[in-house]
mmCIF file of C-alpha atoms in Angstrom:
data_model
loop_
_atom_site.group_PDB
_atom_site.id
_atom_site.type_symbol
_atom_site.label_atom_id
_atom_site.label_comp_id
_atom_site.label_asym_id
_atom_site.label_seq_id
_atom_site.Cartn_x
_atom_site.Cartn_y
_atom_site.Cartn_z
ATOM 1 C CA MET A 1 -13.408 -28.283 12.478
ATOM 2 C CA ARG A 2 -9.461 -27.003 10.113
ATOM 3 C CA ALA A 3 -8.739 -30.838 9.429
ATOM 4 C CA GLN A 4 -11.845 -31.015 7.035
ATOM 5 C CA SER A 5 -10.948 -28.154 4.947
ATOM 6 C CA LYS A 6 -8.936 -30.926 2.381
ATOM 7 C CA ILE A 7 -12.199 -32.397 1.829
ATOM 8 C CA TRP A 8 -13.891 -29.550 1.184
ATOM 9 C CA LEU A 9 -11.944 -28.511 -1.246
ATOM 10 C CA CYS A 10 -12.422 -31.616 -2.760
ATOM 11 C CA LEU A 11 -15.854 -30.965 -2.828
ATOM 12 C CA LEU A 12 -15.763 -27.135 -3.517
ATOM 13 C CA SER A 13 -14.456 -25.690 -6.851
ATOM 14 C CA LEU A 14 -13.167 -22.809 -6.937
ATOM 15 C CA SER A 15 -14.624 -19.744 -8.451
ATOM 16 C CA THR A 16 -13.151 -17.533 -11.112
ATOM 17 C CA ILE A 17 -12.131 -13.965 -9.499
ATOM 18 C CA LEU A 18 -15.443 -11.681 -8.218
ATOM 19 C CA ASN A 19 -18.228 -14.329 -7.994
ATOM 20 C CA ALA A 20 -17.692 -14.016 -4.043
ATOM 21 C CA CYS A 21 -18.893 -10.498 -5.479
ATOM 22 C CA GLY A 22 -21.665 -11.617 -7.794
ATOM 23 C CA GLY A 23 -20.079 -10.920 -11.190
ATOM 24 C CA ASP A 24 -19.196 -7.569 -12.163
ATOM 25 C CA SER A 25 -22.174 -6.036 -11.584
ATOM 26 C CA GLY A 26 -21.448 -5.614 -7.827
ATOM 27 C CA PRO A 27 -21.057 -7.291 -4.854
ATOM 28 C CA SER A 28 -23.918 -10.403 -4.196
ATOM 29 C CA LYS A 29 -26.624 -9.973 -1.676
ATOM 30 C CA ASN A 30 -28.182 -12.998 -0.755
ATOM 31 C CA SER A 31 -31.848 -13.051 0.133
ATOM 32 C CA LYS A 32 -31.575 -16.856 1.245
ATOM 33 C CA LEU A 33 -33.097 -16.539 5.238
ATOM 34 C CA PHE A 34 -30.768 -19.266 6.776
ATOM 35 C CA PRO A 35 -27.048 -20.273 4.783
ATOM 36 C CA ASP A 36 -25.783 -22.982 3.549
ATOM 37 C CA PHE A 37 -23.560 -24.985 5.887
ATOM 38 C CA ALA A 38 -21.437 -26.760 2.677
ATOM 39 C CA GLN A 39 -20.341 -23.248 1.305
ATOM 40 C CA LEU A 40 -20.023 -20.283 2.224
ATOM 41 C CA GLU A 41 -20.655 -16.993 0.619
ATOM 42 C CA ILE A 42 -20.023 -13.291 1.239
ATOM 43 C CA LEU A 43 -23.690 -11.125 1.652
ATOM 44 C CA SER A 44 -21.969 -7.953 1.268
ATOM 45 C CA THR A 45 -18.728 -5.717 1.188
ATOM 46 C CA TYR A 46 -18.063 -2.189 1.623
ATOM 47 C CA PRO A 47 -16.308 0.077 -0.001
ATOM 48 C CA GLU A 48 -18.828 -2.146 -2.981
ATOM 49 C CA HIS A 49 -17.280 -3.208 -6.115
ATOM 50 C CA GLU A 50 -16.148 -0.859 -8.739
ATOM 51 C CA SER A 51 -17.309 1.646 -6.101
ATOM 52 C CA THR A 52 -15.278 5.694 -5.671
ATOM 53 C CA GLY A 53 -15.065 7.769 -3.277
ATOM 54 C CA PHE A 54 -13.848 5.438 -0.691
ATOM 55 C CA PRO A 55 -12.011 7.444 2.262
ATOM 56 C CA LEU A 56 -8.121 7.167 2.311
ATOM 57 C CA ASP A 57 -8.679 5.798 6.304
ATOM 58 C CA GLY A 58 -11.499 3.467 5.326
ATOM 59 C CA GLU A 59 -11.799 0.108 6.733
ATOM 60 C CA ILE A 60 -12.393 -2.340 4.039
ATOM 61 C CA ILE A 61 -16.054 -4.504 5.518
ATOM 62 C CA LEU A 62 -17.270 -7.863 4.389
ATOM 63 C CA THR A 63 -20.196 -9.899 5.779
ATOM 64 C CA PHE A 64 -20.653 -13.443 5.391
ATOM 65 C CA ASP A 65 -23.573 -15.383 5.084
ATOM 66 C CA GLN A 66 -22.484 -17.538 8.015
ATOM 67 C CA LYS A 67 -19.848 -17.727 11.126
ATOM 68 C CA VAL A 68 -16.526 -17.453 10.532
ATOM 69 C CA ASP A 69 -13.178 -19.837 11.606
ATOM 70 C CA SER A 70 -11.040 -17.182 13.445
ATOM 71 C CA TYR A 71 -8.278 -18.374 11.852
ATOM 72 C CA SER A 72 -9.408 -17.023 8.958
ATOM 73 C CA ALA A 73 -8.841 -13.015 9.764
ATOM 74 C CA ILE A 74 -5.027 -13.327 9.240
ATOM 75 C CA PRO A 75 -3.445 -11.033 7.539
ATOM 76 C CA GLU A 76 -1.768 -14.348 4.938
ATOM 77 C CA ASN A 77 -6.121 -14.311 3.599
ATOM 78 C CA PHE A 78 -6.291 -11.370 1.825
ATOM 79 C CA GLU A 79 -4.315 -8.877 -0.549
ATOM 80 C CA LEU A 80 -4.315 -5.460 -1.085
ATOM 81 C CA TRP A 81 -2.788 -3.885 -5.050
ATOM 82 C CA THR A 82 -3.298 -0.433 -6.686
ATOM 83 C CA SER A 83 -4.011 -0.962 -10.049
ATOM 84 C CA ASP A 84 -1.000 0.062 -11.533
ATOM 85 C CA GLY A 85 0.502 -3.260 -9.698
ATOM 86 C CA ASP A 86 2.140 -2.165 -6.689
ATOM 87 C CA ARG A 87 1.516 -3.980 -3.490
ATOM 88 C CA VAL A 88 0.513 -2.683 -0.657
ATOM 89 C CA ALA A 89 2.457 -4.452 2.246
ATOM 90 C CA THR A 90 1.832 -2.209 4.680
ATOM 91 C CA PRO A 91 1.152 -4.185 8.201
ATOM 92 C CA LYS A 92 -2.764 -4.894 8.292
ATOM 93 C CA LEU A 93 -4.771 -4.966 10.907
ATOM 94 C CA ILE A 94 -8.178 -7.942 10.677
ATOM 95 C CA SER A 95 -10.844 -8.536 13.037
ATOM 96 C CA SER A 96 -13.901 -10.243 12.893
ATOM 97 C CA ARG A 97 -16.947 -10.136 15.619
ATOM 98 C CA PHE A 98 -20.384 -11.926 14.794
ATOM 99 C CA ILE A 99 -23.453 -9.791 13.916
ATOM 100 C CA ALA A 100 -26.836 -10.328 13.795
ATOM 101 C CA SER A 101 -28.016 -11.377 10.051
ATOM 102 C CA PRO A 102 -28.833 -8.420 7.064
ATOM 103 C CA ASN A 103 -31.455 -11.348 6.377
ATOM 104 C CA ASN A 104 -32.340 -12.870 9.638
ATOM 105 C CA LYS A 105 -32.031 -10.984 13.059
ATOM 106 C CA ASP A 106 -32.571 -14.284 14.778
ATOM 107 C CA LEU A 107 -28.788 -15.754 12.629
ATOM 108 C CA GLU A 108 -25.538 -14.561 13.708
ATOM 109 C CA VAL A 109 -22.890 -14.067 10.545
ATOM 110 C CA SER A 110 -19.705 -13.674 11.018
ATOM 111 C CA GLU A 111 -18.388 -9.493 9.689
ATOM 112 C CA MET A 112 -14.227 -9.086 9.094
ATOM 113 C CA ARG A 113 -12.836 -5.772 8.902
ATOM 114 C CA PHE A 114 -9.983 -4.582 7.235
ATOM 115 C CA ARG A 115 -7.983 -1.520 7.803
ATOM 116 C CA LEU A 116 -3.315 -0.421 6.537
ATOM 117 C CA ASP A 117 -1.591 -0.234 10.233
ATOM 118 C CA GLY A 118 -0.115 3.139 10.517
ATOM 119 C CA GLU A 119 -0.212 3.988 6.972
ATOM 120 C CA TYR A 120 -3.313 5.052 3.980
ATOM 121 C CA LEU A 121 -4.275 5.199 0.913
ATOM 122 C CA LEU A 122 -3.435 7.180 -1.753
ATOM 123 C CA PRO A 123 -5.690 9.332 -3.591
ATOM 124 C CA SER A 124 -7.970 8.766 -6.503
ATOM 125 C CA THR A 125 -6.224 6.095 -6.994
ATOM 126 C CA GLN A 126 -7.726 1.878 -7.558
ATOM 127 C CA TYR A 127 -7.653 -0.737 -5.717
ATOM 128 C CA ILE A 128 -7.551 -4.024 -5.892
ATOM 129 C CA PHE A 129 -8.683 -5.973 -2.542
ATOM 130 C CA MET A 130 -8.627 -9.846 -2.794
ATOM 131 C CA TRP A 131 -9.788 -13.039 -0.269
ATOM 132 C CA GLY A 132 -9.070 -16.287 0.054
ATOM 133 C CA ASP A 133 -5.631 -19.114 -0.504
ATOM 134 C CA LEU A 134 -3.260 -16.228 -2.276
ATOM 135 C CA SER A 135 -0.203 -17.339 -0.402
ATOM 136 C CA GLN A 136 0.567 -21.323 0.732
ATOM 137 C CA SER A 137 4.828 -20.237 1.632
ATOM 138 C CA SER A 138 4.620 -18.586 4.949
ATOM 139 C CA PRO A 139 6.750 -20.368 7.298
ATOM 140 C CA ASP A 140 5.665 -18.775 10.154
ATOM 141 C CA VAL A 141 2.100 -20.092 9.637
ATOM 142 C CA ASP A 142 -0.222 -23.097 9.906
ATOM 143 C CA PRO A 143 -0.874 -24.295 6.796
ATOM 144 C CA ALA A 144 -5.055 -24.990 7.536
ATOM 145 C CA ALA A 145 -4.675 -21.398 8.071
ATOM 146 C CA PHE A 146 -4.136 -20.786 4.614
ATOM 147 C CA GLY A 147 -7.963 -19.044 3.121
ATOM 148 C CA ILE A 148 -11.274 -18.208 4.579
ATOM 149 C CA GLN A 149 -13.908 -20.946 5.921
ATOM 150 C CA ASN A 150 -16.652 -21.672 8.093
ATOM 151 C CA LEU A 151 -16.764 -23.727 11.272
ATOM 152 C CA TYR A 152 -17.505 -26.877 9.172
ATOM 153 C CA GLY A 153 -14.009 -26.247 7.608
ATOM 154 C CA ALA A 154 -15.882 -24.760 3.792
ATOM 155 C CA PRO A 155 -13.858 -22.527 1.802
ATOM 156 C CA LEU A 156 -14.980 -18.591 0.263
ATOM 157 C CA PRO A 157 -14.546 -19.165 -3.226
ATOM 158 C CA ASN A 158 -11.180 -17.198 -3.768
ATOM 159 C CA GLY A 159 -12.480 -13.462 -4.759
ATOM 160 C CA GLY A 160 -11.911 -9.885 -4.667
ATOM 161 C CA ILE A 161 -12.712 -5.809 -5.556
ATOM 162 C CA LYS A 162 -12.444 -2.901 -7.553
ATOM 163 C CA PHE A 163 -13.021 0.117 -5.772
ATOM 164 C CA THR A 164 -11.235 4.047 -6.205
ATOM 165 C CA THR A 165 -10.665 6.335 -2.919
ATOM 166 C CA GLY A 166 -11.505 9.401 -2.974
ATOM 167 C CA THR A 167 -9.365 12.502 -1.549
ATOM 168 C CA GLU A 168 -10.027 12.590 2.113
ATOM 169 C CA LEU A 169 -9.198 11.755 5.506
ATOM 170 C CA THR A 170 -12.495 10.655 8.067
ATOM 171 C CA ARG A 171 -10.530 11.131 11.254
ATOM 172 C CA PHE A 172 -9.112 13.683 13.232
ATOM 173 C CA PRO A 173 -6.077 15.979 10.786
ATOM 174 C CA ILE A 174 -2.641 15.487 11.316
ATOM 175 C CA GLU A 175 -1.165 17.985 13.254
ATOM 176 C CA ASP A 176 2.892 17.766 11.198
ATOM 177 C CA LEU A 177 3.940 17.517 8.119
ATOM 178 C CA GLU A 178 3.395 13.647 8.109
ATOM 179 C CA VAL A 179 4.741 11.050 4.984
ATOM 180 C CA LEU A 180 1.186 9.573 4.766
ATOM 181 C CA ALA A 181 1.685 6.716 2.542
ATOM 182 C CA MET A 182 3.825 6.178 -0.579
ATOM 183 C CA SER A 183 2.487 4.026 -3.601
ATOM 184 C CA PRO A 184 4.796 1.524 -4.374
ATOM 185 C CA GLY A 185 6.723 0.968 -1.836
ATOM 186 C CA ARG A 186 7.588 1.609 2.037
ATOM 187 C CA ILE A 187 7.947 4.065 4.307
ATOM 188 C CA ILE A 188 11.359 3.540 6.163
ATOM 189 C CA SER A 189 11.917 6.878 7.728
ATOM 190 C CA LYS A 190 12.743 7.321 11.157
ATOM 191 C CA GLY A 191 9.435 5.930 13.671
ATOM 192 C CA LYS A 192 8.619 4.037 10.832
ATOM 193 C CA ALA A 193 11.863 1.340 10.282
ATOM 194 C CA PHE A 194 11.643 -0.431 13.682
ATOM 195 C CA GLU A 195 14.821 -2.734 12.306
ATOM 196 C CA PHE A 196 17.200 0.288 12.213
ATOM 197 C CA ASP A 197 20.422 -1.266 11.216
ATOM 198 C CA SER A 198 18.748 -3.678 8.953
ATOM 199 C CA SER A 199 19.989 -4.266 5.137
ATOM 200 C CA LEU A 200 17.044 -3.073 2.480
ATOM 201 C CA ASP A 201 16.318 -6.230 1.657
ATOM 202 C CA SER A 202 15.204 -7.572 4.842
ATOM 203 C CA LEU A 203 12.873 -4.165 5.327
ATOM 204 C CA LEU A 204 11.966 -4.350 1.778
ATOM 205 C CA ASN A 205 11.044 -8.358 0.976
ATOM 206 C CA ARG A 206 10.519 -10.629 4.038
ATOM 207 C CA GLY A 207 7.633 -12.857 2.935
ATOM 208 C CA SER A 208 5.838 -12.982 0.641
ATOM 209 C CA SER A 209 2.791 -11.737 2.236
ATOM 210 C CA ASP A 210 4.635 -8.267 3.232
ATOM 211 C CA SER A 211 7.196 -7.379 -0.354
ATOM 212 C CA TYR A 212 7.231 -4.065 -1.059
ATOM 213 C CA LEU A 213 7.313 -4.277 -4.555
ATOM 214 C CA THR A 214 5.757 -3.492 -8.298
ATOM 215 C CA VAL A 215 5.493 -6.104 -10.802
ATOM 216 C CA SER A 216 5.278 -2.725 -13.352
ATOM 217 C CA LYS A 217 8.064 -1.991 -14.911
ATOM 218 C CA ASN A 218 7.457 2.007 -14.600
ATOM 219 C CA ALA A 219 4.986 2.425 -12.184
ATOM 220 C CA PRO A 220 4.698 6.439 -11.260
ATOM 221 C CA ILE A 221 5.828 7.131 -7.421
ATOM 222 C CA ARG A 222 2.997 9.075 -5.638
ATOM 223 C CA ILE A 223 3.509 10.207 -2.272
ATOM 224 C CA ARG A 224 1.364 11.859 -0.175
ATOM 225 C CA PHE A 225 1.478 14.319 2.574
ATOM 226 C CA SER A 226 -0.827 15.975 5.419
ATOM 227 C CA GLU A 227 -0.169 19.448 3.869
ATOM 228 C CA PRO A 228 0.791 21.060 1.542
ATOM 229 C CA ILE A 229 4.187 20.912 0.360
ATOM 230 C CA VAL A 230 6.536 23.852 -0.920
ATOM 231 C CA ASP A 231 10.309 23.867 -0.570
ATOM 232 C CA GLN A 232 13.043 25.074 1.780
ATOM 233 C CA ILE A 233 14.310 27.683 -1.335
ATOM 234 C CA SER A 234 11.083 29.736 -2.234
ATOM 235 C CA LYS A 235 12.506 30.818 -4.923
ATOM 236 C CA PHE A 236 12.491 27.993 -6.775
ATOM 237 C CA ASP A 237 8.888 28.227 -5.659
ATOM 238 C CA LEU A 238 7.571 31.594 -6.306
ATOM 239 C CA GLU A 239 9.498 32.532 -9.222
ATOM 240 C CA ASP A 240 7.940 28.872 -11.203
ATOM 241 C CA ASN A 241 5.223 28.155 -10.118
ATOM 242 C CA GLY A 242 4.096 31.281 -7.510
ATOM 243 C CA PHE A 243 2.461 28.367 -4.852
ATOM 244 C CA SER A 244 0.123 26.609 -7.697
ATOM 245 C CA GLU A 245 0.453 23.241 -8.380
ATOM 246 C CA LEU A 246 4.536 22.043 -9.138
ATOM 247 C CA LYS A 247 3.945 21.264 -13.293
ATOM 248 C CA ALA A 248 6.394 18.414 -15.364
ATOM 249 C CA THR A 249 9.714 19.301 -13.995
ATOM 250 C CA ALA A 250 12.934 17.066 -14.281
ATOM 251 C CA ILE A 251 14.080 15.702 -11.111
ATOM 252 C CA GLU A 252 17.426 17.681 -11.567
ATOM 253 C CA ASP A 253 15.743 20.737 -11.676
ATOM 254 C CA PHE A 254 13.622 19.901 -8.442
ATOM 255 C CA PRO A 255 16.413 19.994 -5.620
ATOM 256 C CA ASN A 256 14.722 18.953 -3.108
ATOM 257 C CA MET A 257 14.064 15.187 -4.184
ATOM 258 C CA MET A 258 16.541 11.808 -5.271
ATOM 259 C CA VAL A 259 15.536 8.845 -6.967
ATOM 260 C CA ALA A 260 17.977 6.374 -7.021
ATOM 261 C CA LEU A 261 19.325 2.542 -7.087
ATOM 262 C CA PHE A 262 20.771 1.342 -4.294
ATOM 263 C CA ASP A 263 21.917 -2.275 -3.680
ATOM 264 C CA THR A 264 19.838 -4.465 -1.302
ATOM 265 C CA GLN A 265 22.757 -5.368 1.374
ATOM 266 C CA THR A 266 22.326 -1.333 1.790
ATOM 267 C CA LYS A 267 21.670 -0.871 5.923
ATOM 268 C CA TYR A 268 19.170 1.810 6.478
ATOM 269 C CA SER A 269 21.672 3.082 9.225
ATOM 270 C CA GLN A 270 23.721 4.326 7.410
ATOM 271 C CA ILE A 271 21.544 5.898 4.575
ATOM 272 C CA PHE A 272 19.995 7.684 7.478
ATOM 273 C CA ALA A 273 23.466 8.762 8.886
ATOM 274 C CA SER A 274 23.412 9.662 5.887
ATOM 275 C CA MET A 275 20.545 12.149 5.417
ATOM 276 C CA ALA A 276 20.806 13.122 9.494
ATOM 277 C CA ASN A 277 24.348 15.013 8.516
ATOM 278 C CA MET A 278 22.964 16.723 5.858
ATOM 279 C CA ALA A 279 19.327 17.218 7.020
ATOM 280 C CA THR A 280 19.826 20.841 8.236
ATOM 281 C CA PRO A 281 20.069 23.759 5.981
ATOM 282 C CA GLU A 282 23.713 23.811 6.927
ATOM 283 C CA GLY A 283 23.369 21.047 4.779
ATOM 284 C CA GLU A 284 21.731 22.224 1.657
ATOM 285 C CA GLN A 285 25.364 22.064 0.339
ATOM 286 C CA ALA A 286 26.657 18.571 1.148
ATOM 287 C CA TRP A 287 22.931 17.091 -0.020
ATOM 288 C CA ASN A 288 23.611 19.070 -3.642
ATOM 289 C CA GLU A 289 26.546 17.335 -4.271
ATOM 290 C CA PHE A 290 26.268 13.733 -2.723
ATOM 291 C CA ARG A 291 22.809 13.837 -5.010
ATOM 292 C CA THR A 292 24.173 15.567 -8.275
ATOM 293 C CA SER A 293 27.349 13.181 -7.220
ATOM 294 C CA TYR A 294 25.681 9.839 -6.785
ATOM 295 C CA GLU A 295 25.414 7.781 -10.217
ATOM 296 C CA GLY A 296 22.565 5.547 -9.598
ATOM 297 C CA ARG A 297 20.381 8.311 -10.120
ATOM 298 C CA LEU A 298 16.901 7.581 -12.413
ATOM 299 C CA LYS A 299 16.444 10.632 -14.547
ATOM 300 C CA GLY A 300 12.457 11.711 -14.837
ATOM 301 C CA LYS A 301 9.273 14.135 -13.992
ATOM 302 C CA VAL A 302 8.239 15.134 -11.019
ATOM 303 C CA TRP A 303 4.662 17.233 -10.804
ATOM 304 C CA THR A 304 2.426 17.394 -7.880
ATOM 305 C CA THR A 305 -1.164 16.963 -7.220
ATOM 306 C CA ASP A 306 -4.379 17.493 -4.740
ATOM 307 C CA GLY A 307 -3.315 20.696 -4.277
ATOM 308 C CA ARG A 308 0.053 20.856 -3.306
ATOM 309 C CA ARG A 309 -0.398 17.030 -1.274
ATOM 310 C CA THR A 310 0.953 14.811 -3.190
ATOM 311 C CA LEU A 311 4.082 14.038 -5.015
ATOM 312 C CA ASN A 312 4.291 12.654 -8.073
ATOM 313 C CA PHE A 313 7.471 11.086 -10.413
ATOM 314 C CA ALA A 314 7.743 9.595 -13.532
ATOM 315 C CA LEU A 315 10.543 7.824 -15.919
ATOM 316 C CA ASN A 316 11.205 9.035 -18.414
ATOM 317 C CA SER A 317 9.663 7.013 -21.329
ATOM 318 C CA GLY A 318 11.867 4.327 -22.231
ATOM 319 C CA GLU A 319 12.929 3.760 -19.120
ATOM 320 C CA SER A 320 12.218 1.384 -17.220
ATOM 321 C CA TYR A 321 13.427 0.187 -12.678
ATOM 322 C CA PRO A 322 16.193 -2.620 -13.407
ATOM 323 C CA ASP A 323 14.098 -6.202 -12.605
ATOM 324 C CA THR A 324 16.641 -7.665 -9.665
ATOM 325 C CA THR A 325 16.225 -8.229 -6.043
ATOM 326 C CA THR A 326 19.517 -7.014 -5.961
ATOM 327 C CA GLN A 327 18.998 -3.796 -6.254
ATOM 328 C CA ALA A 328 15.929 -1.005 -4.576
ATOM 329 C CA VAL A 329 14.690 2.237 -5.581
ATOM 330 C CA VAL A 330 14.717 4.509 -3.064
ATOM 331 C CA ILE A 331 13.060 7.529 -2.597
ATOM 332 C CA ILE A 332 14.646 10.390 -0.524
ATOM 333 C CA ILE A 333 12.651 13.529 -0.287
ATOM 334 C CA TRP A 334 14.865 16.763 1.524
ATOM 335 C CA ASP A 335 13.460 19.446 3.305
ATOM 336 C CA LEU A 336 10.507 20.609 2.497
ATOM 337 C CA TYR A 337 7.802 21.308 4.440
ATOM 338 C CA SER A 338 4.050 23.464 4.811
ATOM 339 C CA TRP A 339 2.896 26.399 3.430
ATOM 340 C CA GLN A 340 0.674 26.824 6.277
ATOM 341 C CA THR A 341 1.800 25.588 9.657
ATOM 342 C CA PHE A 342 5.382 25.757 8.461
ATOM 343 C CA HIS A 343 5.447 22.361 9.975
ATOM 344 C CA ARG A 344 8.943 20.103 8.545
ATOM 345 C CA LEU A 345 8.852 16.037 8.256
ATOM 346 C CA PRO A 346 10.451 14.957 11.291
ATOM 347 C CA ASP A 347 14.051 15.252 11.219
ATOM 348 C CA ASN A 348 13.689 17.369 7.844
ATOM 349 C CA PHE A 349 13.642 14.360 5.569
ATOM 350 C CA MET A 350 12.495 11.223 4.161
ATOM 351 C CA VAL A 351 13.080 8.113 2.978
ATOM 352 C CA GLY A 352 11.473 5.821 1.046
ATOM 353 C CA SER A 353 12.139 2.185 -1.269
ATOM 354 C CA PHE A 354 10.699 -0.516 -3.050
ATOM 355 C CA LEU A 355 11.417 -3.799 -4.998
ATOM 356 C CA HIS A 356 10.645 -4.420 -9.122
ATOM 357 C CA PHE A 357 9.672 -7.778 -9.845
ATOM 358 C CA SER A 358 7.667 -8.949 -12.425
ATOM 359 C CA GLY A 359 7.612 -12.823 -11.280
ATOM 360 C CA VAL A 360 5.531 -12.636 -8.653
ATOM 361 C CA GLN A 361 3.869 -15.897 -8.445
ATOM 362 C CA PHE A 362 0.812 -17.128 -6.077
ATOM 363 C CA ASP A 363 0.353 -21.298 -5.830
ATOM 364 C CA ALA A 364 -4.076 -20.021 -6.154
ATOM 365 C CA THR A 365 -5.977 -18.072 -8.520
ATOM 366 C CA PHE A 366 -4.527 -14.158 -8.795
ATOM 367 C CA PRO A 367 -6.737 -11.730 -10.421
ATOM 368 C CA TRP A 368 -3.353 -10.686 -12.572
ATOM 369 C CA HIS A 369 -5.575 -9.802 -15.304
ATOM 370 C CA MET A 370 -6.796 -6.748 -13.149
ATOM 371 C CA LEU A 371 -3.460 -5.239 -12.826
ATOM 372 C CA ASN A 372 -2.339 -2.795 -15.768
ATOM 373 C CA GLY A 373 1.811 -3.864 -14.686
ATOM 374 C CA GLY A 374 2.218 -7.365 -15.802
ATOM 375 C CA GLY A 375 2.963 -10.058 -13.934
ATOM 376 C CA SER A 376 2.282 -13.613 -13.554
#
């Protein structure tokens, strides 16, 4: 059946972005009792286009007007970005099943569900979710699998929705202090990076479908924790903030965070070994010396939001990330703990990283106009 897809691609033109969702007014509500098998459409989406309050651990659901080829349920046919221009490349869990059509209970149609594996979305953030023939450069995927098709090979036009998250989780609360999400980039602390001896280049840029990058030259870095955070040096918090939200503070004056440039050939095991030697109260002096002496540090402001559950960093005005794949931006968090439970991060530190590359390109239609960060 997949062999017929090229014929259908010649007969059916791809619509502009959001046509599959019924334009800017939201997802389409197909009133047909029986689908036209020569085309594939989406009956509804969850969340709806331009909706707000989506849970941080929610599942995105697409309901089609007919059965969909199971080959379509692959990560390469979906993209998730923030409106800042940060790609969410966290491994995706995608499932497909047949359900009764909302318009005709005697007709079975396909439902696809999409969620992140082991991480969460950021609070109060606008995301852009796209589907369709979005990538044709992966050597590990059968080219016939790109794009979403029905059982007769008719393709679904490329489409997408915008939605904004709320601040809550729907599943059980996290028991320890953990980093739930980071944008842009990948959390590569212990337990997250399975390729322990791999270089940053390998961890961040393994292929077009899972590159951890931003196309925005100065995207703010946001790190979501499971509990409200304070620094171990409680004098800093008590005297300056009284455990209220941390106001915009120069990163040089915030002793628990470092944002710096590392060569992409640096192995994660090297970073981990260095941090493990410093991730104790006794290692405070070594951490401070390392943090202040490293020449590749980036300067900016640090502050918190969401009741101290989100730590933010923004570059100083006029500064930008280097536009190259030979240097990675590395974020290191050291010696933070929860003011509610006194839990600390695993190993007492967290490492995350991303690339900035403005020249990201796709062979198929991609809604760059929906991203504020640029790109091509």
